[in-house]
Tab-separated table of C-alpha atoms in Angstrom:
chain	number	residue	atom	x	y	z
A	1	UNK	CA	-21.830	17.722	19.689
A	2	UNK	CA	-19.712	19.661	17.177
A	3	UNK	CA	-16.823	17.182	15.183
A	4	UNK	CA	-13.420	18.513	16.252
A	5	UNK	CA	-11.650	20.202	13.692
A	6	UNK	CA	-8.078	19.574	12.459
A	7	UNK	CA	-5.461	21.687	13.856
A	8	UNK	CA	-3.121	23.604	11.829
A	9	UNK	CA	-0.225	21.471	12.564
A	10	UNK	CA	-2.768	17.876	11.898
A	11	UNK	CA	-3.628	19.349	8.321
A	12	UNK	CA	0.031	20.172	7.511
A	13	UNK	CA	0.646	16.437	8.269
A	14	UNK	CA	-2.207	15.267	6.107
A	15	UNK	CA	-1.042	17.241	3.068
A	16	UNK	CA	2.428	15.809	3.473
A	17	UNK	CA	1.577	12.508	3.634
A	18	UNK	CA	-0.965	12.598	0.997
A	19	UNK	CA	1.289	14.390	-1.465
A	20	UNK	CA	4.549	11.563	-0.846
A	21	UNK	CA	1.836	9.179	-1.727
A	22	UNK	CA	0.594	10.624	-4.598
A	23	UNK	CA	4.942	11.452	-5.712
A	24	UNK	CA	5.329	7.706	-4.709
A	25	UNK	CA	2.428	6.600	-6.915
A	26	UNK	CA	2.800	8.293	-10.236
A	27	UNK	CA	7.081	6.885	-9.551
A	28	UNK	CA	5.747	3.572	-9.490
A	29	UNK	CA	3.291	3.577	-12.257
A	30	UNK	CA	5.959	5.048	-14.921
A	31	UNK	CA	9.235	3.223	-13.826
A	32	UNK	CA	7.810	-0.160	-11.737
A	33	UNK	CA	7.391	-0.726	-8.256
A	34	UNK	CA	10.420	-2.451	-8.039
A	35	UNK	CA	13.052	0.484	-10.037
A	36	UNK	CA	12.188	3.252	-7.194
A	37	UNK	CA	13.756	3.628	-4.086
A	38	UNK	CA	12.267	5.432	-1.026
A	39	UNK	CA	14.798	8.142	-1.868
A	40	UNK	CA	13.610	8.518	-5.522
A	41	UNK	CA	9.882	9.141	-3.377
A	42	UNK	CA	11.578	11.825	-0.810
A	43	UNK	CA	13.397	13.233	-3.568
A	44	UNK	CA	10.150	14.292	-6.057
A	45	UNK	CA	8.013	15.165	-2.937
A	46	UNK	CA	10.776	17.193	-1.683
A	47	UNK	CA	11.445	15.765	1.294
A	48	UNK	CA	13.647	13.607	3.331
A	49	UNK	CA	13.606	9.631	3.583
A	50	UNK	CA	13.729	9.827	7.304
A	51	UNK	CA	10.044	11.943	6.703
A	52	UNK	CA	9.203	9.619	4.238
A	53	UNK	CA	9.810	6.579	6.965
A	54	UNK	CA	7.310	8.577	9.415
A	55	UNK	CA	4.741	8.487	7.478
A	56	UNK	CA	5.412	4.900	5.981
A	57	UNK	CA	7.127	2.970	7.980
A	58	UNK	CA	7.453	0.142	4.549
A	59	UNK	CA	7.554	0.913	1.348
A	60	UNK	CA	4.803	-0.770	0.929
A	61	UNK	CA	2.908	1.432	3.140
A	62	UNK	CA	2.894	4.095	0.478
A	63	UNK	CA	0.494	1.671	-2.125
A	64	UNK	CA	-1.923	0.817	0.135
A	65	UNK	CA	-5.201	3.558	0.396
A	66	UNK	CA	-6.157	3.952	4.725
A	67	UNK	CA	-9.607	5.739	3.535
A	68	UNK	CA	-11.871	3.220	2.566
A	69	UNK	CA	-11.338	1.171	6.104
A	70	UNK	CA	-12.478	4.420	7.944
A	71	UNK	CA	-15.293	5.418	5.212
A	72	UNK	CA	-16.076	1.775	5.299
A	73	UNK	CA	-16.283	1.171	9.088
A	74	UNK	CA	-18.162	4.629	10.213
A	75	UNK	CA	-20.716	3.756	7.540
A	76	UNK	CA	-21.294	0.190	8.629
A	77	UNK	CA	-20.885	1.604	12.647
A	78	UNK	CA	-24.024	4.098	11.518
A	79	UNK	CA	-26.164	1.409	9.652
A	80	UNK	CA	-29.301	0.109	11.115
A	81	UNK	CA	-28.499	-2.813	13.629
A	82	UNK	CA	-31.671	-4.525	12.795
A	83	UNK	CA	-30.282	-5.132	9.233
A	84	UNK	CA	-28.876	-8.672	8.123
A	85	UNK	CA	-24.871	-8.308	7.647
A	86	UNK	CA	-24.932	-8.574	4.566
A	87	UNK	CA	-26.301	-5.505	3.582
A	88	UNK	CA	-24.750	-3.602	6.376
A	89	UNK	CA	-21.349	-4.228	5.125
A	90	UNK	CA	-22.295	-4.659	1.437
A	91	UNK	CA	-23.880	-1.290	1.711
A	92	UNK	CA	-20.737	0.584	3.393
A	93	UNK	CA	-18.621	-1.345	0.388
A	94	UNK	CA	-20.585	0.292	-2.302
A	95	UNK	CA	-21.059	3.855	-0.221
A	96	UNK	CA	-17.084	4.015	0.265
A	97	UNK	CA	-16.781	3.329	-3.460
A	98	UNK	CA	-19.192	5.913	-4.707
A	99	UNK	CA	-17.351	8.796	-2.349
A	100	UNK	CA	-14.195	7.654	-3.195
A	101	UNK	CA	-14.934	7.706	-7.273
A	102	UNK	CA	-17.873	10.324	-7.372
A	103	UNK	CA	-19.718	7.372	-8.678
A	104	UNK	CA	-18.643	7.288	-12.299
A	105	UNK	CA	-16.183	5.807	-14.336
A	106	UNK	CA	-12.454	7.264	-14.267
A	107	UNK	CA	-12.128	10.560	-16.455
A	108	UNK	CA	-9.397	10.841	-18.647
A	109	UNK	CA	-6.505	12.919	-17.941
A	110	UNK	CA	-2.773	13.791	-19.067
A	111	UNK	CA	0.031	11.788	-18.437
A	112	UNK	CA	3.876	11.947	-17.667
A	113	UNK	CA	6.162	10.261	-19.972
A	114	UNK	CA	6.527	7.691	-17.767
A	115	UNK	CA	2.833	6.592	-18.107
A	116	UNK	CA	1.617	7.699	-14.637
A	117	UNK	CA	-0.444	10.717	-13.826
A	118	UNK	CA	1.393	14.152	-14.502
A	119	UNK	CA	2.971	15.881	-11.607
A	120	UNK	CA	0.552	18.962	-12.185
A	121	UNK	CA	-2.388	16.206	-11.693
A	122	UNK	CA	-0.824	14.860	-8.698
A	123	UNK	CA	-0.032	18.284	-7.286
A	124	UNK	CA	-3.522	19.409	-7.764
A	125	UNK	CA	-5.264	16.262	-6.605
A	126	UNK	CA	-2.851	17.023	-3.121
A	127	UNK	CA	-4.813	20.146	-3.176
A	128	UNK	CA	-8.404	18.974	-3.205
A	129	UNK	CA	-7.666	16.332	-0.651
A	130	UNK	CA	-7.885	13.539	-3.082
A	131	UNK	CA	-5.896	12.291	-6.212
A	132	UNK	CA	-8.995	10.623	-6.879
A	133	UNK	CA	-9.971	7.072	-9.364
A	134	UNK	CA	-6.892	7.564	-11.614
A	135	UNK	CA	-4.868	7.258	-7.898
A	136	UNK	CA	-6.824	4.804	-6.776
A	137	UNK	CA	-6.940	2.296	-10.328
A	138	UNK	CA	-3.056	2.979	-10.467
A	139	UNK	CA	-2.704	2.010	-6.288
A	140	UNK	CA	-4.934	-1.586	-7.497
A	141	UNK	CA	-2.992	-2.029	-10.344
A	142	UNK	CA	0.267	-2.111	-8.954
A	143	UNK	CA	-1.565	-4.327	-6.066
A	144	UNK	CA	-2.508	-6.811	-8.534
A	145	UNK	CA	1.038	-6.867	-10.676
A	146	UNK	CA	3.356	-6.649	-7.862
A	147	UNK	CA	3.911	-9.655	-5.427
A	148	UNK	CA	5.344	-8.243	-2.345
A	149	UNK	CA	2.264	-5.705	-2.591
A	150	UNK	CA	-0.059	-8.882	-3.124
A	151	UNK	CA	1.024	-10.474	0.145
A	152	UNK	CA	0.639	-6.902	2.318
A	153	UNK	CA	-3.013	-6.518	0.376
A	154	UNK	CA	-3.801	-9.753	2.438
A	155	UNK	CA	-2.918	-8.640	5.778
A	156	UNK	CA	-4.825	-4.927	4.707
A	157	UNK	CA	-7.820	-7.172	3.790
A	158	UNK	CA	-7.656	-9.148	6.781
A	159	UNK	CA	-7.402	-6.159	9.181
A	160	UNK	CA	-10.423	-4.056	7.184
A	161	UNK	CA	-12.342	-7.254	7.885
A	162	UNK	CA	-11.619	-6.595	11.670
A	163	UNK	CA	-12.654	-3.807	12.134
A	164	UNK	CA	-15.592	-4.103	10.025
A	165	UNK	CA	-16.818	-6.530	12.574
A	166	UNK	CA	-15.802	-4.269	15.798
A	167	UNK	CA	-17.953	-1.496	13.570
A	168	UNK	CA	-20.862	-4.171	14.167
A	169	UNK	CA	-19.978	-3.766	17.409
A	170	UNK	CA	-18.774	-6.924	18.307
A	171	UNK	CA	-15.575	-6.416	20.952
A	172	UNK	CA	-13.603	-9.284	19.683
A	173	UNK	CA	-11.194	-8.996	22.566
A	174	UNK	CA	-14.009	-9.379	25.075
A	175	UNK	CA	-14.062	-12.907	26.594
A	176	UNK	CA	-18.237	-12.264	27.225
A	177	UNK	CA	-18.863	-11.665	23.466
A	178	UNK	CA	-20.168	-15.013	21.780
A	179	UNK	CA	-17.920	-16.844	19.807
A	180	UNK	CA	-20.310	-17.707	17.425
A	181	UNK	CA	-21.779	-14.319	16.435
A	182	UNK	CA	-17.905	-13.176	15.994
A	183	UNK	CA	-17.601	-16.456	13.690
A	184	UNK	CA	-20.345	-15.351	11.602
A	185	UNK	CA	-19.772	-11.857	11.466
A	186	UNK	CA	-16.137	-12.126	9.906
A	187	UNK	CA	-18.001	-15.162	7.421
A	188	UNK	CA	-20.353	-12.231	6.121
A	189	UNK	CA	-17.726	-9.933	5.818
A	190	UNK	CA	-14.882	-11.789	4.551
A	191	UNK	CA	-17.489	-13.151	1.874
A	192	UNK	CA	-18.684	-9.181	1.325
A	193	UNK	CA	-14.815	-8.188	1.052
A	194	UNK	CA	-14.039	-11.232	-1.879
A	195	UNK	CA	-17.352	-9.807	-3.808
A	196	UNK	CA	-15.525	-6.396	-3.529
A	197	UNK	CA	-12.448	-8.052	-4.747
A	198	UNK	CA	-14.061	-9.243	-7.957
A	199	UNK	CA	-15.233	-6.426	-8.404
A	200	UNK	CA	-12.231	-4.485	-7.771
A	201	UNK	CA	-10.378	-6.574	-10.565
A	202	UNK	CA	-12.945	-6.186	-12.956
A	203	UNK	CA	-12.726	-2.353	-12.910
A	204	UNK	CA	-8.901	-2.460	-13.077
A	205	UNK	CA	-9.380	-4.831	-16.190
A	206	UNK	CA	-12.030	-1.886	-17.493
A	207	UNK	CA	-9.104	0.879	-16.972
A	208	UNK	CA	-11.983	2.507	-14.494
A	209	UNK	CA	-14.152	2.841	-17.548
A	210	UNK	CA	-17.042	0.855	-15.811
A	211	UNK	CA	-19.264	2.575	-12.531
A	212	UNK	CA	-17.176	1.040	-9.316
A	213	UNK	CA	-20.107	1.246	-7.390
A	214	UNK	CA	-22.446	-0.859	-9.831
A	215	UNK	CA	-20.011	-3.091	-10.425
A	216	UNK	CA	-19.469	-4.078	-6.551
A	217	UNK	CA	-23.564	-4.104	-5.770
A	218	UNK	CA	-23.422	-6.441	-8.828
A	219	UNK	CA	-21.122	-8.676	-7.448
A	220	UNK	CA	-22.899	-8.797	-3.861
A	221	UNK	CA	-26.219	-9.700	-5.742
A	222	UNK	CA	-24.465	-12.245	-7.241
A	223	UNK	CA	-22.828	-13.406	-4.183
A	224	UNK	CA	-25.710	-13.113	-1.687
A	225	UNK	CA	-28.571	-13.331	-4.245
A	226	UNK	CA	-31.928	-11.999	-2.831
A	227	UNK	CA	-30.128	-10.974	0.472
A	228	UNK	CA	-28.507	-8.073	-1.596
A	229	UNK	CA	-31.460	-7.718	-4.647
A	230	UNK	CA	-31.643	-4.462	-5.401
């Protein structure tokens, strides 16, 4: 059965969202999270705060990256049941992170005087669909350095690790599904999603210069030993 495409009015909505993102972003970067208002944001993407507010209700919201849960989950929803968890979810966490970087380190590129990417980078990574690593290193970073985006990093991680285990198809608001596989399910993933996190950290230390991808199968190995060898 043929994927439904976008409509018109869908991919006008994912352009707008994804461009205040990438405006909120680069703001952030150069001044600090904590200089820009949401009507600094509305103001360089050229819209208005109340559109701002629909598409983030927080301004938090506008840090925090919604791809990898749905890379992550449809790849761990397509991988072979029969598999240990482990590698089902360790093996989404490194696909995501190859699609998401191309699988290299981050490529240089030219900055705004404020230290963040330009506004022709962020207006042509709108255009391709993705700002790409630099957007993504820049989103962890200000994860990492800023405290009220520390906290909502915890409740992202905690919901990515639910659905995760609904994408192993465990219904975890089912009263029939078995308590114990649900226990162990969100043990191997929660353990999967702190490998990431080292991981994660290590790259941001890097400045992106080190493989994402590498660096997260590296940490599972480490983690899970032969249960994630290579």
């Amino acid at each position: 059965m043929n994927e439904r495409k976008p409509t018109l009015r869908e991919r006008q909505r994912t352009e707008t969202r994804r461009a205040i993102q990438a405006h909120a972003v680069r703001l952030f970067t150069g001044r600090g999270y904590d200089e820009v208002t949401v009507a600094d944001v509305a103001g360089a993407a050229g819209v208005s705060a109340m559109t701002v507010y629909r598409h983030f209700p927080t301004k938090e919201d506008l840090v925090l990256v919604d791809q990898p849960a749905r890379l992550i989950a449809d790849r761990v929803a397509a991988s072979p049941a029969e598999e240990p968890v482990v590698r089902r979810v360790g093996g989404a966490l490194v696909e995501a992170a190859a699609l998401l970087t191309g699988g290299g380190p981050v490529a240089g590129g030219a900055a705004s005087a404020g230290g963040g990417p330009s506004a022709d980078g962020v207006a042509s990574g709108v255009a391709s669909g993705a700002v790409g690593e630099r957007f993504l290193l820049d989103c962890l970073r200000l994860m990492v350095a800023t405290p009220a985006l520390r906290a909502r990093h915890l409740d992202s991680q905690y919901a990515l690790q639910e659905v995760v285990v609904e994408a192993l198809g465990l219904d975890v608001t089912d009263p029939a599904t078995d308590p114990e596989a649900v226990f162990q399910a969100r043990a191997a993933t929660s353990a999967c999603l702190a490998a990431m996190h080292t991981a994660l950290t290590r790259w941001a230390a890097d400045d992106g210069r080190t493989n994402l991808p590498e660096l997260i199968a590296r940490a599972l190995a480490a983690t899970f030993g032969g249960a994630f060898a290579s």
